[in-house]
Tab-separated table of C-alpha atoms in Angstrom:
chain	number	residue	atom	x	y	z
A	16	MET	CA	151.502	189.000	47.691
A	17	LEU	CA	151.072	190.927	50.913
A	18	GLU	CA	147.472	191.857	50.314
A	19	ASN	CA	146.551	188.152	50.127
A	20	MET	CA	148.224	187.169	53.364
A	21	THR	CA	146.075	186.521	56.398
A	22	ASP	CA	146.438	187.544	60.012
A	23	HIS	CA	148.293	184.810	61.894
A	24	GLY	CA	146.581	185.685	65.182
A	25	PHE	CA	149.411	187.024	67.364
A	26	ASP	CA	148.405	186.603	70.995
A	27	LEU	CA	149.215	189.016	73.823
A	28	LEU	CA	152.628	187.546	74.620
A	29	ASP	CA	153.564	187.581	70.912
A	30	ARG	CA	152.657	191.270	70.686
A	31	GLN	CA	154.527	192.060	73.887
A	32	LEU	CA	157.611	190.283	72.566
A	33	VAL	CA	157.444	192.170	69.277
A	34	GLN	CA	157.110	195.502	71.069
A	35	ALA	CA	159.993	194.612	73.396
A	36	LEU	CA	162.219	193.786	70.415
A	37	MET	CA	161.263	197.078	68.781
A	38	ILE	CA	162.688	198.794	71.852
A	39	ASP	CA	165.870	196.706	71.963
A	40	GLY	CA	166.347	194.177	69.198
A	41	ARG	CA	169.543	192.818	70.790
A	42	ALA	CA	168.131	192.393	74.304
A	43	ALA	CA	169.123	189.046	75.802
A	44	PHE	CA	166.364	186.465	76.036
A	45	SER	CA	166.807	186.428	79.826
A	46	ARG	CA	166.227	190.180	79.972
A	47	LEU	CA	163.176	189.936	77.738
A	48	ALA	CA	161.791	187.151	79.916
A	49	ALA	CA	162.290	189.152	83.105
A	50	VAL	CA	160.511	192.208	81.683
A	51	LEU	CA	157.669	190.127	80.235
A	52	ASP	CA	157.354	188.118	83.478
A	53	THR	CA	157.811	184.737	81.856
A	54	THR	CA	160.566	182.156	81.446
A	55	ASP	CA	163.612	182.271	79.216
A	56	GLN	CA	162.468	179.093	77.494
A	57	THR	CA	159.072	180.591	76.704
A	58	VAL	CA	160.592	183.712	75.136
A	59	ILE	CA	163.082	181.659	73.108
A	60	ARG	CA	160.339	179.335	71.915
A	61	ARG	CA	158.067	182.228	70.922
A	62	TYR	CA	160.845	184.067	69.100
A	63	ARG	CA	161.977	180.986	67.189
A	64	ARG	CA	158.380	180.166	66.232
A	65	LEU	CA	157.714	183.663	64.900
A	66	ARG	CA	161.010	183.863	63.041
A	67	GLY	CA	160.832	180.298	61.764
A	68	ALA	CA	157.347	180.930	60.369
A	69	GLY	CA	158.652	183.949	58.477
A	70	LEU	CA	156.613	186.395	60.557
A	71	LEU	CA	159.343	188.402	62.257
A	72	ARG	CA	162.997	189.246	61.921
A	73	VAL	CA	165.382	191.566	63.755
A	74	LEU	CA	167.805	193.434	61.500
A	75	GLY	CA	170.942	195.368	62.383
A	76	LEU	CA	171.227	198.257	59.937
A	77	PRO	CA	173.735	201.098	59.547
A	78	VAL	CA	172.383	204.599	60.081
A	79	GLY	CA	173.193	206.300	56.798
A	80	GLU	CA	173.778	209.808	58.071
A	81	ARG	CA	176.164	208.521	60.775
A	82	VAL	CA	178.346	206.293	58.570
A	83	GLY	CA	178.494	208.434	55.430
A	84	LEU	CA	176.154	206.491	53.175
A	85	PHE	CA	174.662	208.299	50.198
A	86	GLU	CA	170.925	207.793	50.599
A	87	SER	CA	168.017	208.873	48.436
A	88	ARG	CA	164.323	208.139	48.231
A	89	LEU	CA	163.350	207.669	44.593
A	90	ARG	CA	160.022	208.056	42.817
A	91	ILE	CA	160.195	206.449	39.396
A	92	GLN	CA	157.501	207.033	36.789
A	93	CYS	CA	157.077	204.097	34.424
A	94	VAL	CA	155.379	203.228	31.170
A	95	PRO	CA	152.000	201.648	32.050
A	96	GLY	CA	152.399	197.923	32.609
A	97	SER	CA	156.133	198.085	33.347
A	98	ALA	CA	156.125	198.911	37.066
A	99	VAL	CA	156.414	195.306	38.247
A	100	ALA	CA	159.427	194.550	36.054
A	101	ILE	CA	161.194	197.758	37.088
A	102	ALA	CA	160.431	197.189	40.771
A	103	GLU	CA	161.735	193.629	40.606
A	104	ALA	CA	164.924	194.732	38.847
A	105	LEU	CA	165.523	197.363	41.542
A	106	ALA	CA	164.740	194.862	44.290
A	107	HIS	CA	167.566	192.585	43.185
A	108	ARG	CA	170.132	195.348	43.627
A	109	PRO	CA	172.026	195.093	46.944
A	110	ASP	CA	171.890	198.880	47.435
A	111	THR	CA	168.092	199.187	47.419
A	112	GLY	CA	165.424	198.681	50.044
A	113	TRP	CA	161.740	199.384	50.569
A	114	VAL	CA	160.867	198.878	46.925
A	115	LYS	CA	157.143	199.440	46.469
A	116	ILE	CA	154.588	200.048	43.757
A	117	PHE	CA	152.149	202.848	44.390
A	118	SER	CA	148.430	202.425	43.819
A	119	GLY	CA	148.372	204.106	40.428
A	120	GLY	CA	150.337	201.133	39.107
A	121	SER	CA	152.778	203.199	37.065
A	122	GLU	CA	155.029	204.595	39.806
A	123	VAL	CA	157.689	202.823	41.867
A	124	GLY	CA	159.264	204.073	45.070
A	125	CYS	CA	162.443	202.836	46.717
A	126	MET	CA	165.329	203.727	49.005
A	127	VAL	CA	168.867	203.687	47.634
A	128	SER	CA	171.881	203.532	49.968
A	129	SER	CA	175.305	203.631	48.320
A	130	ARG	CA	178.745	203.461	49.888
A	131	THR	CA	180.242	205.911	47.360
A	132	SER	CA	178.976	208.950	45.514
A	133	GLU	CA	180.111	207.351	42.240
A	134	ASP	CA	177.842	204.339	42.751
A	135	HIS	CA	174.991	206.631	43.718
A	136	GLU	CA	175.418	208.846	40.680
A	137	ALA	CA	175.726	205.853	38.346
A	138	LEU	CA	172.231	204.694	39.250
A	139	LEU	CA	170.612	208.139	39.262
A	140	LEU	CA	172.347	209.685	36.262
A	141	ARG	CA	173.047	206.761	33.944
A	142	LYS	CA	171.272	203.478	34.654
A	143	LEU	CA	167.733	204.627	35.432
A	144	PRO	CA	167.515	207.425	32.832
A	145	ARG	CA	168.644	204.987	30.114
A	146	THR	CA	165.930	202.471	30.971
A	147	GLN	CA	163.402	202.764	28.161
A	148	GLN	CA	160.394	201.995	30.341
A	149	VAL	CA	161.293	204.749	32.815
A	150	THR	CA	159.668	208.073	31.928
A	151	GLY	CA	160.830	210.130	34.898
A	152	VAL	CA	162.843	209.967	38.109
A	153	SER	CA	162.777	212.249	41.139
A	154	ALA	CA	165.242	211.829	44.003
A	155	GLN	CA	165.247	213.253	47.500
A	156	SER	CA	168.352	213.029	49.676
A	157	LEU	CA	167.744	211.970	53.268
A	158	LEU	CA	169.039	214.639	55.639
A	159	HIS	CA	167.929	213.345	59.025
A	160	GLN	CA	165.746	210.522	60.321
A	161	TYR	CA	163.598	211.242	63.363
A	162	ALA	CA	163.273	208.638	66.096
A	163	ALA	CA	160.321	208.104	68.404
A	164	SER	CA	160.837	209.259	71.990
A	165	SER	CA	160.273	205.682	73.203
A	166	GLY	CA	160.078	202.224	71.661
A	167	HIS	CA	157.954	202.471	68.530
A	168	TRP	CA	154.915	200.267	68.358
A	169	MET	CA	152.367	199.956	65.554
A	170	GLY	CA	149.333	199.336	67.743
A	171	PRO	CA	147.818	199.746	71.183
A	172	ALA	CA	150.630	199.660	73.759
A	173	GLU	CA	151.116	196.160	75.174
A	174	LEU	CA	153.915	197.148	77.571
A	175	ASP	CA	153.589	199.635	80.410
A	176	GLU	CA	155.965	202.546	81.011
A	177	GLN	CA	157.988	200.604	83.586
A	178	GLN	CA	158.576	197.758	81.142
A	179	ILE	CA	159.543	200.180	78.374
A	180	ARG	CA	162.050	201.930	80.639
A	181	ALA	CA	163.543	198.585	81.659
A	182	LEU	CA	164.203	197.721	78.007
A	183	GLN	CA	165.309	201.139	76.763
A	184	PRO	CA	168.956	200.973	75.592
A	185	PRO	CA	171.303	203.826	76.555
A	186	ALA	CA	170.899	206.950	74.461
A	187	SER	CA	173.343	207.140	71.563
A	188	SER	CA	175.893	209.919	71.287
A	189	GLN	CA	176.174	212.079	68.193
A	190	GLU	CA	179.824	212.136	67.244
A	191	ASP	CA	181.395	212.881	63.887
A	192	THR	CA	180.743	210.502	60.993
A	193	ILE	CA	181.911	206.997	61.853
A	194	ARG	CA	184.370	205.457	59.421
A	195	LEU	CA	183.683	201.787	58.763
A	196	ASP	CA	186.424	199.333	57.806
A	197	ASP	CA	186.172	196.015	55.963
A	198	SER	CA	185.594	194.082	59.192
A	199	ASP	CA	182.742	196.426	60.086
A	200	HIS	CA	181.136	195.849	56.700
A	201	ALA	CA	181.506	192.089	57.153
A	202	MET	CA	179.787	192.322	60.533
A	203	LEU	CA	177.027	194.514	59.130
A	204	SER	CA	176.412	192.006	56.333
A	205	VAL	CA	175.637	189.350	58.941
A	206	LEU	CA	173.516	191.693	61.070
A	207	ALA	CA	171.519	192.752	57.997
A	208	ARG	CA	170.335	189.140	57.751
A	209	ASP	CA	169.997	188.479	61.471
A	210	GLY	CA	170.323	191.321	63.945
A	211	ARG	CA	170.477	188.811	66.798
A	212	ALA	CA	173.390	186.840	65.346
A	213	GLY	CA	175.685	185.589	68.092
A	214	TYR	CA	179.178	186.882	68.739
A	215	PRO	CA	180.839	183.633	67.561
A	216	GLU	CA	179.196	184.050	64.151
A	217	LEU	CA	180.160	187.727	63.991
A	218	ALA	CA	183.725	186.913	65.008
A	219	LYS	CA	184.002	184.271	62.280
A	220	ALA	CA	182.694	186.703	59.637
A	221	THR	CA	185.058	189.512	60.634
A	222	GLY	CA	188.196	187.638	61.610
A	223	ARG	CA	188.138	189.397	64.984
A	224	SER	CA	187.876	187.928	68.465
A	225	GLU	CA	184.470	187.705	70.138
A	226	SER	CA	185.444	190.311	72.719
A	227	THR	CA	186.601	192.714	69.995
A	228	VAL	CA	183.399	192.194	68.026
A	229	ARG	CA	181.313	192.800	71.143
A	230	ARG	CA	183.136	196.061	71.911
A	231	ARG	CA	182.908	197.236	68.301
A	232	LEU	CA	179.185	196.473	68.062
A	233	GLU	CA	178.521	198.319	71.314
A	234	TYR	CA	180.585	201.269	70.080
A	235	LEU	CA	178.751	201.475	66.755
A	236	ARG	CA	175.404	201.252	68.485
A	237	GLY	CA	176.339	203.734	71.202
A	238	SER	CA	177.564	206.237	68.633
A	239	GLY	CA	174.293	206.061	66.697
A	240	ALA	CA	175.878	204.336	63.702
A	241	LEU	CA	173.981	201.058	64.076
A	242	SER	CA	170.300	200.494	64.829
A	243	PHE	CA	168.266	197.348	65.360
A	244	GLU	CA	164.854	197.169	63.779
A	245	VAL	CA	162.067	194.622	63.770
A	246	GLU	CA	160.584	193.667	60.436
A	247	ILE	CA	157.085	192.295	60.671
A	248	LEU	CA	154.339	192.313	58.095
A	249	PRO	CA	151.910	194.981	59.335
A	250	VAL	CA	148.953	192.840	58.221
A	251	HIS	CA	149.733	190.438	61.066
A	252	LEU	CA	149.067	193.240	63.519
A	253	GLY	CA	145.878	194.297	61.769
A	254	PHE	CA	147.278	197.063	59.536
A	255	ARG	CA	146.246	196.535	55.930
A	256	THR	CA	146.628	200.045	54.527
A	257	GLU	CA	150.026	201.636	53.924
A	258	ALA	CA	150.853	204.974	52.347
A	259	THR	CA	153.884	207.121	51.703
A	260	LEU	CA	153.525	210.770	52.716
A	261	ALA	CA	155.245	213.774	51.206
A	262	VAL	CA	154.878	216.633	53.685
A	263	THR	CA	155.776	220.297	53.287
A	264	VAL	CA	156.406	222.525	56.312
A	265	ALA	CA	158.235	225.791	56.897
A	266	PRO	CA	161.981	225.214	57.477
A	267	GLY	CA	161.724	226.603	60.991
A	268	ASP	CA	159.095	224.012	61.871
A	269	LEU	CA	160.857	221.051	60.281
A	270	ALA	CA	162.416	219.515	63.401
A	271	GLU	CA	159.329	220.004	65.569
A	272	VAL	CA	156.984	218.440	63.010
A	273	GLY	CA	159.430	215.615	62.285
A	274	ARG	CA	159.640	214.695	65.979
A	275	ALA	CA	155.855	214.946	66.338
A	276	LEU	CA	155.257	212.572	63.412
A	277	ALA	CA	157.859	210.120	64.743
A	278	ASP	CA	155.824	209.810	67.950
A	279	HIS	CA	152.607	208.983	66.089
A	280	PRO	CA	152.010	205.219	66.420
A	281	GLN	CA	150.880	205.098	62.773
A	282	VAL	CA	154.286	206.360	61.527
A	283	PRO	CA	157.195	203.862	61.597
A	284	PHE	CA	159.459	206.107	59.499
A	285	VAL	CA	159.877	209.865	59.037
A	286	ALA	CA	162.853	211.827	57.742
A	287	ALA	CA	163.794	215.321	56.604
A	288	THR	CA	164.592	215.405	52.893
A	289	THR	CA	165.628	217.693	50.099
A	290	GLY	CA	163.136	218.546	47.379
A	291	ALA	CA	159.813	220.326	46.985
A	292	SER	CA	158.446	218.535	50.075
A	293	ASN	CA	160.814	218.443	53.023
A	294	LEU	CA	159.475	215.545	55.104
A	295	ALA	CA	158.951	211.965	53.939
A	296	ALA	CA	157.010	209.490	56.054
A	297	THR	CA	155.424	206.056	55.987
A	298	VAL	CA	152.011	205.598	57.598
A	299	LEU	CA	150.304	202.312	58.537
A	300	CYS	CA	146.570	202.134	59.259
A	301	GLN	CA	143.981	199.432	59.787
A	302	ASP	CA	142.040	200.439	56.675
A	303	GLN	CA	141.310	203.394	54.407
A	304	ARG	CA	138.848	204.871	56.880
A	305	ALA	CA	141.580	204.908	59.519
A	306	LEU	CA	143.941	206.541	56.999
A	307	TYR	CA	141.377	209.264	56.412
A	308	THR	CA	141.029	209.779	60.169
A	309	TYR	CA	144.800	210.052	60.519
A	310	MET	CA	145.009	212.566	57.682
A	311	THR	CA	142.301	214.770	59.187
A	312	GLU	CA	142.813	214.330	62.917
A	313	GLY	CA	146.426	213.158	63.222
A	314	ILE	CA	148.650	214.967	60.792
A	315	GLY	CA	145.794	217.355	60.041
A	316	ALA	CA	145.964	218.660	63.608
A	317	ILE	CA	149.539	219.869	63.074
A	318	GLY	CA	149.063	223.460	62.009
A	319	ALA	CA	152.603	223.773	60.644
A	320	VAL	CA	151.848	221.309	57.831
A	321	HIS	CA	151.329	223.370	54.673
A	322	GLN	CA	150.922	220.625	52.098
A	323	LEU	CA	150.381	216.875	52.136
A	324	GLU	CA	150.643	214.299	49.348
A	325	VAL	CA	149.426	210.768	50.094
A	326	LEU	CA	150.647	207.865	47.938
A	327	PRO	CA	148.865	204.581	48.813
A	328	VAL	CA	151.100	201.522	48.475
A	329	LEU	CA	149.711	198.831	46.185
A	330	ARG	CA	152.461	196.245	46.642
A	331	HIS	CA	155.733	195.770	48.500
A	332	VAL	CA	158.361	194.039	46.377
A	333	LYS	CA	161.241	194.403	48.847
A	334	ARG	CA	161.627	195.649	52.371
A	335	ALA	CA	164.909	196.390	54.166
A	336	GLY	CA	167.140	194.175	52.066
A	337	LEU	CA	164.536	191.411	51.924
A	338	LEU	CA	162.650	190.205	48.886
A	339	SER	CA	158.953	189.491	49.349
A	340	ASP	CA	157.887	186.165	47.872
A	341	GLY	CA	154.161	186.282	48.511
A	342	SER	CA	153.959	183.748	51.316
A	343	ARG	CA	157.156	183.710	53.379
A	344	LEU	CA	158.826	187.066	53.656
A	345	PHE	CA	161.894	185.918	55.527
A	346	ASP	CA	164.355	183.076	55.324
A	347	PRO	CA	163.956	180.465	58.069
A	348	PRO	CA	166.517	180.563	60.886
A	349	ARG	CA	169.719	178.668	60.270
């Protein structure tokens, strides 16, 4: 499992490439090479090596609040000894992601994204409550996800401000909810496996022309309905401690605190939620001592935080649509 995996020794160019992809996961190899001051062939070779070894993958994912998905973060209390089985059952559902077991060993957390309210309610109101080994379920609806002001990076910055600006994609517009059709869903299915899939592959999957697919992808991205994220095991960048945070702030401070947390390098995800706590976040640290420092000096320095619950993650069973297998997280490139 993840805790048994070793650091694969990313060198400086590897780390720069990862950070560049976190800024723009669809950036052309030629553009990446120009910003990183190397050759196209070198960037292609590095990317293929990292992806082929199962160390990195770029994913194109719909933004739930922009495309009308019904999204909830679940905390599921289980009978002792049953957490692994429940987590694995959830992980095999196509509508779940980020399935994890918390350190107590009897609680599972996950994200559920459903295309219809009926599917969402079926899981929350019928399937989970009827599972004998489940003793309790709490669900928080995601209201808004906060984005970092610049490309998010989980470690010391490897790119300078000029390089970051050169890679920064145009800011997305916030229009009304985007309605997706069957061709869009077909394209998103491909991008969920490989966010850098070429336009010929996307055209074949959707039945559209390459030019139409290109325009549609750019529209979805420009309207904030589609984002490109880099999945990489944090342990390979030296981060061995992960925790889920449940944060409570006054409603008037919610947006300010959410944006502040999003800019913390330790926080790859933060969103406003319903429920007793109104912010949910993921934090990555080098070790438990670093987690303590972040709690006291990072989030602890934000005076608007009234209450903080920290749930250390014992095991990841699934990430964003990807099952963990203990040695190779990702499928090799096709």
